[in-house]
mmCIF file of C-alpha atoms in Angstrom:
data_model
loop_
_atom_site.group_PDB
_atom_site.id
_atom_site.type_symbol
_atom_site.label_atom_id
_atom_site.label_comp_id
_atom_site.label_asym_id
_atom_site.label_seq_id
_atom_site.Cartn_x
_atom_site.Cartn_y
_atom_site.Cartn_z
ATOM 1 C CA GLN A 1419 -25.291 8.589 -21.264
ATOM 2 C CA VAL A 1420 -21.913 7.966 -19.506
ATOM 3 C CA GLN A 1421 -19.300 5.933 -21.502
ATOM 4 C CA LEU A 1422 -16.555 4.266 -19.821
ATOM 5 C CA VAL A 1423 -13.018 3.465 -21.358
ATOM 6 C CA GLU A 1424 -10.841 1.167 -19.452
ATOM 7 C CA SER A 1425 -6.987 0.973 -20.001
ATOM 8 C CA GLY A 1426 -3.852 -0.210 -18.505
ATOM 9 C CA GLY A 1427 -4.125 -3.950 -18.948
ATOM 10 C CA GLY A 1428 -1.224 -6.158 -20.360
ATOM 11 C CA LEU A 1429 0.644 -9.091 -19.528
ATOM 12 C CA VAL A 1430 2.789 -9.360 -16.647
ATOM 13 C CA GLN A 1431 4.525 -12.216 -14.809
ATOM 14 C CA ALA A 1432 3.063 -13.422 -11.408
ATOM 15 C CA GLY A 1433 4.310 -11.229 -8.427
ATOM 16 C CA GLY A 1434 4.191 -7.896 -10.826
ATOM 17 C CA SER A 1435 1.900 -4.878 -10.784
ATOM 18 C CA LEU A 1436 -0.140 -3.238 -13.059
ATOM 19 C CA ARG A 1437 -2.493 0.021 -12.670
ATOM 20 C CA LEU A 1438 -5.747 0.027 -14.602
ATOM 21 C CA SER A 1439 -7.633 3.399 -15.390
ATOM 22 C CA CYS A 1440 -11.251 3.981 -16.158
ATOM 23 C CA THR A 1441 -12.129 7.375 -17.568
ATOM 24 C CA ALA A 1442 -15.708 8.543 -18.148
ATOM 25 C CA SER A 1443 -16.859 10.513 -21.061
ATOM 26 C CA GLY A 1444 -20.577 12.306 -21.544
ATOM 27 C CA ARG A 1445 -20.974 13.144 -17.986
ATOM 28 C CA THR A 1446 -19.049 12.923 -14.469
ATOM 29 C CA PHE A 1447 -19.387 10.293 -11.990
ATOM 30 C CA SER A 1448 -18.019 12.685 -9.057
ATOM 31 C CA SER A 1449 -21.373 12.029 -7.187
ATOM 32 C CA SER A 1450 -21.180 8.223 -8.177
ATOM 33 C CA ASP A 1451 -20.168 4.951 -6.409
ATOM 34 C CA MET A 1452 -17.522 3.218 -8.875
ATOM 35 C CA GLY A 1453 -16.599 -0.484 -9.031
ATOM 36 C CA TRP A 1454 -14.140 -2.875 -10.774
ATOM 37 C CA PHE A 1455 -15.542 -6.173 -11.933
ATOM 38 C CA ARG A 1456 -13.625 -8.872 -13.828
ATOM 39 C CA GLN A 1457 -14.673 -12.063 -15.955
ATOM 40 C CA ALA A 1458 -12.507 -14.963 -16.909
ATOM 41 C CA PRO A 1459 -13.270 -17.112 -20.073
ATOM 42 C CA GLY A 1460 -16.049 -19.532 -19.152
ATOM 43 C CA LYS A 1461 -16.652 -17.753 -15.848
ATOM 44 C CA GLU A 1462 -19.295 -15.212 -14.602
ATOM 45 C CA ARG A 1463 -18.560 -11.510 -13.941
ATOM 46 C CA GLU A 1464 -17.298 -11.141 -10.457
ATOM 47 C CA PHE A 1465 -16.866 -8.167 -8.162
ATOM 48 C CA VAL A 1466 -13.273 -7.079 -7.311
ATOM 49 C CA ALA A 1467 -13.582 -3.672 -5.854
ATOM 50 C CA ALA A 1468 -15.537 -0.553 -5.216
ATOM 51 C CA ILE A 1469 -15.222 2.918 -4.123
ATOM 52 C CA ARG A 1470 -18.082 5.258 -2.645
ATOM 53 C CA TYR A 1471 -18.045 8.927 -3.586
ATOM 54 C CA SER A 1472 -19.469 10.206 -0.232
ATOM 55 C CA ASP A 1473 -16.316 9.242 1.661
ATOM 56 C CA SER A 1474 -14.254 7.139 -0.470
ATOM 57 C CA SER A 1475 -14.705 4.318 1.507
ATOM 58 C CA THR A 1476 -13.657 1.127 -0.430
ATOM 59 C CA TYR A 1477 -14.602 -2.629 -0.719
ATOM 60 C CA TYR A 1478 -12.657 -5.702 -1.970
ATOM 61 C CA LYS A 1479 -13.080 -9.175 -2.861
ATOM 62 C CA ASP A 1480 -11.534 -11.149 -0.212
ATOM 63 C CA SER A 1481 -8.821 -12.638 -2.609
ATOM 64 C CA VAL A 1482 -7.438 -9.365 -3.663
ATOM 65 C CA LYS A 1483 -7.440 -7.671 -0.300
ATOM 66 C CA GLY A 1484 -3.901 -6.205 0.534
ATOM 67 C CA ARG A 1485 -2.861 -6.642 -3.220
ATOM 68 C CA PHE A 1486 -5.378 -4.284 -4.879
ATOM 69 C CA THR A 1487 -6.164 -0.751 -4.256
ATOM 70 C CA ILE A 1488 -9.171 1.268 -5.593
ATOM 71 C CA SER A 1489 -9.051 4.961 -5.745
ATOM 72 C CA ARG A 1490 -10.553 7.890 -7.753
ATOM 73 C CA ASP A 1491 -9.718 11.485 -9.151
ATOM 74 C CA ASN A 1492 -13.148 13.191 -9.617
ATOM 75 C CA ALA A 1493 -11.608 16.073 -11.632
ATOM 76 C CA LYS A 1494 -10.594 13.878 -13.983
ATOM 77 C CA ASN A 1495 -13.496 11.578 -14.086
ATOM 78 C CA THR A 1496 -11.141 8.654 -13.552
ATOM 79 C CA VAL A 1497 -11.006 5.580 -11.277
ATOM 80 C CA TYR A 1498 -8.212 3.424 -10.905
ATOM 81 C CA LEU A 1499 -7.204 -0.017 -9.615
ATOM 82 C CA GLN A 1500 -3.628 -0.526 -8.394
ATOM 83 C CA MET A 1501 -2.734 -4.387 -8.611
ATOM 84 C CA ASN A 1502 0.262 -5.331 -6.913
ATOM 85 C CA SER A 1503 1.536 -9.214 -6.327
ATOM 86 C CA LEU A 1504 -0.576 -10.404 -9.164
ATOM 87 C CA LYS A 1505 -1.427 -14.049 -9.491
ATOM 88 C CA ALA A 1506 -2.249 -16.186 -12.313
ATOM 89 C CA GLU A 1507 -5.800 -16.435 -11.038
ATOM 90 C CA ASP A 1508 -6.309 -12.588 -11.585
ATOM 91 C CA THR A 1509 -6.192 -12.990 -15.301
ATOM 92 C CA ALA A 1510 -9.455 -12.004 -16.681
ATOM 93 C CA VAL A 1511 -11.142 -9.067 -18.708
ATOM 94 C CA TYR A 1512 -11.483 -6.204 -16.160
ATOM 95 C CA TYR A 1513 -14.376 -3.652 -16.491
ATOM 96 C CA CYS A 1514 -15.279 -0.639 -14.537
ATOM 97 C CA ALA A 1515 -18.710 0.594 -13.969
ATOM 98 C CA VAL A 1516 -21.004 3.248 -12.314
ATOM 99 C CA ARG A 1517 -23.345 2.315 -9.462
ATOM 100 C CA SER A 1518 -26.769 3.140 -10.677
ATOM 101 C CA SER A 1519 -29.017 1.453 -7.913
ATOM 102 C CA LEU A 1520 -28.672 2.423 -4.098
ATOM 103 C CA TRP A 1521 -31.137 -0.439 -3.329
ATOM 104 C CA THR A 1522 -28.992 -3.301 -4.013
ATOM 105 C CA SER A 1523 -25.507 -4.125 -2.714
ATOM 106 C CA ILE A 1524 -22.499 -2.068 -3.893
ATOM 107 C CA LEU A 1525 -20.783 -5.513 -4.268
ATOM 108 C CA ARG A 1526 -23.402 -6.776 -7.081
ATOM 109 C CA PRO A 1527 -23.105 -6.239 -10.752
ATOM 110 C CA GLU A 1528 -26.765 -5.423 -10.829
ATOM 111 C CA SER A 1529 -26.228 -2.255 -8.900
ATOM 112 C CA TYR A 1530 -24.157 -0.706 -11.815
ATOM 113 C CA ARG A 1531 -25.060 0.986 -14.771
ATOM 114 C CA GLY A 1532 -25.074 -0.620 -18.134
ATOM 115 C CA PRO A 1533 -24.182 -1.594 -20.887
ATOM 116 C CA TRP A 1534 -20.758 -2.923 -20.158
ATOM 117 C CA GLY A 1535 -17.552 -1.923 -22.258
ATOM 118 C CA GLN A 1536 -14.870 -3.924 -23.651
ATOM 119 C CA GLY A 1537 -12.885 -3.840 -20.524
ATOM 120 C CA THR A 1538 -9.038 -4.456 -20.676
ATOM 121 C CA GLN A 1539 -7.272 -7.656 -20.577
ATOM 122 C CA VAL A 1540 -5.043 -8.576 -17.822
ATOM 123 C CA THR A 1541 -2.894 -11.811 -18.160
ATOM 124 C CA VAL A 1542 -0.683 -13.061 -15.473
ATOM 125 C CA SER A 1543 1.925 -15.572 -16.492
ATOM 126 C CA SER A 1544 3.283 -17.982 -13.600
#
């Protein structure tokens, strides 16, 4: 069963940048869609970005479009989230996931394989 490890989070001032990485172990995900989600304290987990395996097409939450870029390196079983122009509202724990269901939207958390890991904390100060 695939295990995902997120890294790259930290504390950054508003307007700064971070690059998150997600590396899989146990199996490859070169043929799977991948997604990034985030969860702030007291809030539900929400979709941030996704990338398809077939043509590397990408999808983004409206509020991060133009600021975040998702990419993948299949040879390294790694997906990245480059985050620029960070805002305080981006503060959350960020999780990556492998899509497991093609019958539900790529934008929905239930479309991804669990269990979810510990994620990586991103804190943006104003």
